[in-house]
Each structure stands twice: as structure tokens, then as C-alpha cells.
CSV table of C-alpha atoms in Angstrom, one decimal:
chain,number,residue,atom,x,y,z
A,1,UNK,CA,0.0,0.0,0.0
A,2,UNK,CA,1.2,3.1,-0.9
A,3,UNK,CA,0.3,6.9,-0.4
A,4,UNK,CA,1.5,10.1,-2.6
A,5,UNK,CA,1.2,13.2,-0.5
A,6,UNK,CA,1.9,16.6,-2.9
A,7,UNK,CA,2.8,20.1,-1.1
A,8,UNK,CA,6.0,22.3,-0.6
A,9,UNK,CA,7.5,18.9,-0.8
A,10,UNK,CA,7.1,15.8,-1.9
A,11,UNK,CA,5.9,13.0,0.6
A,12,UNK,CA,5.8,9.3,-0.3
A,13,UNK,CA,4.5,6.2,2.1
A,14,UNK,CA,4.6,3.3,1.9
A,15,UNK,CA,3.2,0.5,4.0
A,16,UNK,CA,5.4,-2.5,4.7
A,17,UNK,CA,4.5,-6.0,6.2
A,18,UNK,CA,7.6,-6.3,8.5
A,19,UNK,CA,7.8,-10.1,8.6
A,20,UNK,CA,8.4,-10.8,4.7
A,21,UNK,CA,11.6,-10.7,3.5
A,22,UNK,CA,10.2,-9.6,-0.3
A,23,UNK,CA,9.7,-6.3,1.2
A,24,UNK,CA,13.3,-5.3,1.3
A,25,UNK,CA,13.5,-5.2,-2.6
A,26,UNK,CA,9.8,-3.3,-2.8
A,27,UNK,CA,11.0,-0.4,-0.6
A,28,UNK,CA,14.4,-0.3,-2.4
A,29,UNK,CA,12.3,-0.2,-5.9
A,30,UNK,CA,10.1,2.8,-4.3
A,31,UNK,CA,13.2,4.9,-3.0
A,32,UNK,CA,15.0,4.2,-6.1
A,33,UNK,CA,11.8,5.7,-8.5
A,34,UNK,CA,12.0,8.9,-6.1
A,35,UNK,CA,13.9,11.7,-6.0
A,36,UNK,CA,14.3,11.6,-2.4
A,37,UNK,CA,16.6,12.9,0.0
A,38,UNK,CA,15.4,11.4,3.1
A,39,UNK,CA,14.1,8.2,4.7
A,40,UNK,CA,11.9,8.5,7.3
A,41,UNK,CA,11.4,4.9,9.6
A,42,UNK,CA,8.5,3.4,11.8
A,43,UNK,CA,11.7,2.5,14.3
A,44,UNK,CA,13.7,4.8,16.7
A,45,UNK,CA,16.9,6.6,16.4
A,46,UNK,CA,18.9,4.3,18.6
A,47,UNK,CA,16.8,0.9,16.9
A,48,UNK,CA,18.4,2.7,13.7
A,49,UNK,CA,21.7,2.9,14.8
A,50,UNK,CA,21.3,-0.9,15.9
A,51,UNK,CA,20.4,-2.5,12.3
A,52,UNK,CA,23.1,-0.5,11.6
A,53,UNK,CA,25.8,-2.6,13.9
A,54,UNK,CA,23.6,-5.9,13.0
A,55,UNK,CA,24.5,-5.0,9.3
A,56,UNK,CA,28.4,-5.1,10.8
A,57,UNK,CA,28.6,-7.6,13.1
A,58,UNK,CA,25.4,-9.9,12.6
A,59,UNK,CA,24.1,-11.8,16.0
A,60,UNK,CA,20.7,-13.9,16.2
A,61,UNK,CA,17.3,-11.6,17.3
A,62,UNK,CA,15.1,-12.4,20.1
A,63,UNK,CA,12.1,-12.6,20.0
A,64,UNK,CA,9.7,-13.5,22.6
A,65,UNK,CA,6.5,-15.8,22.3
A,66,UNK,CA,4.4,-13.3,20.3
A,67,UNK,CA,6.5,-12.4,17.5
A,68,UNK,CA,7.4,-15.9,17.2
A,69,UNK,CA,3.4,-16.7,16.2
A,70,UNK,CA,3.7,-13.9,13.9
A,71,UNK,CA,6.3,-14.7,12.3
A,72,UNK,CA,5.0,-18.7,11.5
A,73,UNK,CA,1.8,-17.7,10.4
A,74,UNK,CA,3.7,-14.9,8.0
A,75,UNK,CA,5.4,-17.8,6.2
A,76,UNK,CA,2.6,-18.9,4.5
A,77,UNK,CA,3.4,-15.9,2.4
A,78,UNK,CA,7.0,-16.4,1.8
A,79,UNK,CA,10.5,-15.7,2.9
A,80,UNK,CA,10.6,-14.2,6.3
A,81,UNK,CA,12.9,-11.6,7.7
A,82,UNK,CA,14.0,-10.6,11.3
A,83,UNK,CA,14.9,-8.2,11.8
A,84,UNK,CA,12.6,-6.8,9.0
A,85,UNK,CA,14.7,-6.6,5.3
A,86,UNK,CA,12.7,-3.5,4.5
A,87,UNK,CA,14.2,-1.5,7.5
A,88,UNK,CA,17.7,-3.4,6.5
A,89,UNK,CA,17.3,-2.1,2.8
A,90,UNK,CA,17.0,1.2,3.5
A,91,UNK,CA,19.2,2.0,6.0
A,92,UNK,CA,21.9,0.2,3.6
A,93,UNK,CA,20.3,2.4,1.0
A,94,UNK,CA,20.7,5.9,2.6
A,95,UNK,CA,24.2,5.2,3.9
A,96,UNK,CA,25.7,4.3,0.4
A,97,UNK,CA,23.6,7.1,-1.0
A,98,UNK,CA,24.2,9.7,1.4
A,99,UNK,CA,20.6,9.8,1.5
A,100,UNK,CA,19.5,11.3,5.2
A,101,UNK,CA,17.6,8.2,7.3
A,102,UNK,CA,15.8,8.7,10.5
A,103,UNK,CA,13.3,6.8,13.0
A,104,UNK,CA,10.4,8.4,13.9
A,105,UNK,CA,8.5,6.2,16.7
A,106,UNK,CA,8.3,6.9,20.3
A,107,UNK,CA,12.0,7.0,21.8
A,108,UNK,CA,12.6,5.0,24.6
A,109,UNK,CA,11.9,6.1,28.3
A,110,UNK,CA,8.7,8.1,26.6
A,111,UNK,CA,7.3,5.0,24.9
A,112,UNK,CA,7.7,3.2,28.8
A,113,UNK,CA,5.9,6.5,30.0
A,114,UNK,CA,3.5,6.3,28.0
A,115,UNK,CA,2.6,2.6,28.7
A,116,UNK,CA,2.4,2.5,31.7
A,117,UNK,CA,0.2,5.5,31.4
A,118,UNK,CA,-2.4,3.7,29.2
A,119,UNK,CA,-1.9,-0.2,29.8
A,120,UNK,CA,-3.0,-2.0,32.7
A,121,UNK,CA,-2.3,-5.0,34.5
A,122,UNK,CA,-5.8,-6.7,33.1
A,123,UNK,CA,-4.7,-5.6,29.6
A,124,UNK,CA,-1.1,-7.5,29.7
A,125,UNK,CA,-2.9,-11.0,31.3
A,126,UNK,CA,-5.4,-10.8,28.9
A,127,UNK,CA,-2.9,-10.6,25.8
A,128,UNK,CA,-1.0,-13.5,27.8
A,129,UNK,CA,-3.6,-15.6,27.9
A,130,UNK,CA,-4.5,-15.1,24.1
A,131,UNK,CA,-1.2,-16.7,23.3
A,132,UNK,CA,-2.3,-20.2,22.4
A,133,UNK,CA,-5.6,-18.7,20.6
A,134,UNK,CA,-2.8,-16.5,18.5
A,135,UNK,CA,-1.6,-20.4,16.8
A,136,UNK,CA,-5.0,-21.8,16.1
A,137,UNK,CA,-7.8,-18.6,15.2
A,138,UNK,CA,-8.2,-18.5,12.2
A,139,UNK,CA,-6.7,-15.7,10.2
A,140,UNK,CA,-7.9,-13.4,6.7
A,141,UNK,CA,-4.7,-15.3,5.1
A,142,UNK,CA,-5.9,-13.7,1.8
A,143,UNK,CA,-2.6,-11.5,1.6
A,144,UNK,CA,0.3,-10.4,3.7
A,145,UNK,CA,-1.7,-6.8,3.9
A,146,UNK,CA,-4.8,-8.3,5.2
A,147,UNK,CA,-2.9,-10.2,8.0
A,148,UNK,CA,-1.1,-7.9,9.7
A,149,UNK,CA,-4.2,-5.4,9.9
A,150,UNK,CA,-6.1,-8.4,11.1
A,151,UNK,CA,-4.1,-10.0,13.8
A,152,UNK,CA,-3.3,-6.2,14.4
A,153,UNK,CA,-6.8,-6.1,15.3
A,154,UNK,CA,-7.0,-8.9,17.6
A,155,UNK,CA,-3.7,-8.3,19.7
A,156,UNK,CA,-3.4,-4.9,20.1
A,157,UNK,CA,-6.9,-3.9,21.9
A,158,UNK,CA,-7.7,-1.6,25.3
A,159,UNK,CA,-4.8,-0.2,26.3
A,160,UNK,CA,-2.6,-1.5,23.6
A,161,UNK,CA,-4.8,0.1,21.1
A,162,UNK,CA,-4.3,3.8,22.8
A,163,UNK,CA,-0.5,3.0,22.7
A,164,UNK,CA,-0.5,2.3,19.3
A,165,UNK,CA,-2.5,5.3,18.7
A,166,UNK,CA,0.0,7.2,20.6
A,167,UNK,CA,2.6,5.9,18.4
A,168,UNK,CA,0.4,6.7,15.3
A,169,UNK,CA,0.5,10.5,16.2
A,170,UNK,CA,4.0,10.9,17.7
A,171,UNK,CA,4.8,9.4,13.8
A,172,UNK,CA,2.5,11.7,12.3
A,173,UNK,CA,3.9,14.6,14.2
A,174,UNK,CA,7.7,13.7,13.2
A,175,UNK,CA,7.2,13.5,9.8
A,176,UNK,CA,5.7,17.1,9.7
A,177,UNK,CA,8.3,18.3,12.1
A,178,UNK,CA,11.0,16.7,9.5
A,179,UNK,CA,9.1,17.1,6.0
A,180,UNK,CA,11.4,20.2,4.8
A,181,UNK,CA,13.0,18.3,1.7
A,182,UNK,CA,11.7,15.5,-0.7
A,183,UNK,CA,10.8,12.4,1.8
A,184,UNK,CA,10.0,8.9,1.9
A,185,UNK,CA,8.2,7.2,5.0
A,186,UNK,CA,8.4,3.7,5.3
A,187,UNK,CA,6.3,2.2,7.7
A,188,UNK,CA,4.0,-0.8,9.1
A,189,UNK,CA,1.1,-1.1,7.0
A,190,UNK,CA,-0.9,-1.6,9.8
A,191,UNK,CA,-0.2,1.8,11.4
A,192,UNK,CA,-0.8,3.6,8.0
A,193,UNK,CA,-4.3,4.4,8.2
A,194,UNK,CA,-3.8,5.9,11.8
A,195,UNK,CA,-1.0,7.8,10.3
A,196,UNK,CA,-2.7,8.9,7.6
A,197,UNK,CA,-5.5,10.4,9.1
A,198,UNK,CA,-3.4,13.0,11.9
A,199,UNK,CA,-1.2,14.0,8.6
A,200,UNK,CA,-4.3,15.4,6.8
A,201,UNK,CA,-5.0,17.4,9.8
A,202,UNK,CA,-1.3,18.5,10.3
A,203,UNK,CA,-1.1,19.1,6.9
A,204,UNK,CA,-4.2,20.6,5.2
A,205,UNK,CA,-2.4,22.5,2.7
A,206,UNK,CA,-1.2,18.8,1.2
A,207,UNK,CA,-3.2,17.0,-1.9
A,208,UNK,CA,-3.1,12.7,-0.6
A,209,UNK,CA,-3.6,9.9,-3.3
A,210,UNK,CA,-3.8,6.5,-2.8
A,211,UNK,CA,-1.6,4.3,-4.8
């Protein structure tokens, strides 16, 4: 999924599945047809500056019982990737381009503010004990796209949902703060939407079309 966003400057997004590893050569394809000077991230700063060293001096990625679920039910689509080849691709991109790459989620020690702010104790048993309904429910399997927005859905409700919708406008927020030269976004599909929506009232001056 992708979104065209006209102004002062130019603002591309596009919406990744970060488990596949076919994604890596679809956001290198998109920054490539651009004449971009910047790569904005769904990541941090310092999770930037980490693919970066993983690029240098590879080590296995943790991932605890959730992700792992994720990441079995996204091979029915493919190749998987952790961590995610379209974050890999264009960080690798903007360093041997000397294109300029930031992360724009929530930095740490504001994101744990924040969730403790908004998620309670009920909210973290209850995702706990969804864990062995996360393997067997049965999923829109129909494409990549329509999975993550589904189990999306399903994990991330009550206080997980206001986090993520904290995350959506923090994102929003820094791309406006940062869109002062020709920029692409790249970002989880399912956080698009949210995205979307607090750029067109940060910027009402900009004409958006869907790709």
C-alpha cells in the first residue's frame, strides 16, 4: 500500500508487512523511482543505529512468544525476515547514498511512560492468555496486507490500542516536524491508516492519493 502526498515537498509512504523478506526489494524499488533525499522509519533513532551494527557484526534476534506466532503464520506468504529486510534495505540504501535516514517512533523512556500511562495490568494477562488462541484462530490469510491489519486487530486492543495510537500521532507529528526536503516514509502497513489520518489534519495544505 502506498500513499502520494503533494505540497511544498514531496511525501511518499509506503506501508510494509515487516515479517516478509520480499519487502526489502519493494521499498528499495520505491526509493530508487523517487527523488528523495530522506528516509523517514517506523523505528527509533537508537533501533536505527542498531540495524546499523547488525549490518556489521550480525548476532541472532530475540524474539519473545508473540512475534514468534507472527512470524510462523507470515510464512505462509513467503521468505521471512528478522529483523525486517525493509528496515535493512533502506538504511543500507541511505548510507551508500548519502541519503539522510531517520526513526520516527516513540524514543525509549517516553514509549515506557506512556505505557504504563495507558496499559494496565488486566490488559497485559489478557494478551497473555490469548497466546495459544494467536496459533490456532483463524486468520484473513488472503494476503500479507490483510494479515497484519487483522491480527493487528486482535492483539493490540484496550490499552494496547491507545499505545498504538500514541505511536500513530507521535509518527505523524515527526514526519511534519521533518518534511522540509523531498521524503519517503516507510512504515508498518498496519499503522498507516492511523498515520494517515493525523497527517491530513497536520497538513491541510497537502493533496493525498492512494496508490
Amino acid at each position: 500500500m502506498k500513499l502520494k502526498i503533494e505540497g511544498q515537498f514531496t511525501l511518499e509512504i509506503v506501508g510494509i508487512v515487516k515479517g516478509l523478506k520480499n519487502y526489502g526489494e519493494i521499498v528499495e524499488e520505491e526509493i530508487k523511482k523517487g527523488n528523495f533525499k530522506q528516509i523517514l522509519i517506523s523505528i527509533t533513532d537508537e533501533e536505527v543505529e542498531g540495524l546499523r551494527d547488525f549490518l556489521k557484526h550480525p548476532y541472532e534476534i530475540e524474539m519473545d512468544d508473540i512475534e514468534i506466532i507472527y512470524e510462523y503464520h507470515m510464512r505462509n506468504f513467503g521468505e521471512t525476515s528478522i529483523p525486517p529486510e525493509a528496515f535493512i534495505k533502506a538504511i543500507e540504501y541511505a548510507d551508500n547514498n548519502n541519503l539522510i535516514i531517520r526513526g520516527i517512533d516513540i524514543p525509549s523512556g517516553q514509549y515506557e511512560d506512556l505505557f504504563v500511562e495507558n496499559v494496565s495490568i488486566f490488559d497485559i494477562i489478557l494478551l497473555s492468555l490469548k497466546k495459544k488462541r494467536l496459533i490456532k484462530r483463524r486468520w484473513n490469510l488472503s494476503d500479507p496486507e490483510s494479515f497484519s491489519n487483522d491480527w493487528d486487530k486482535y492483539v493490540n486492543r484496550r490499552g494496547y490500542l491507545k499505545m498504538e495510537r500514541e505511536r500513530e500521532k507521535y509518527m505523524a507529528e515527526a514526519i511534519v516536524k521533518n518534511l522540509n526536503i523531498d521524503t519517503i516514509v516507510i512504515i508498518d502497513v498496519e499503522r498507516l491508516n492511523g498515520v494517515t489520518a493525523f497527517l491530513k489534519t497536520l497538513l491541510p495544505e497537502y493533496k493525498f492519493q492512494e496508490n
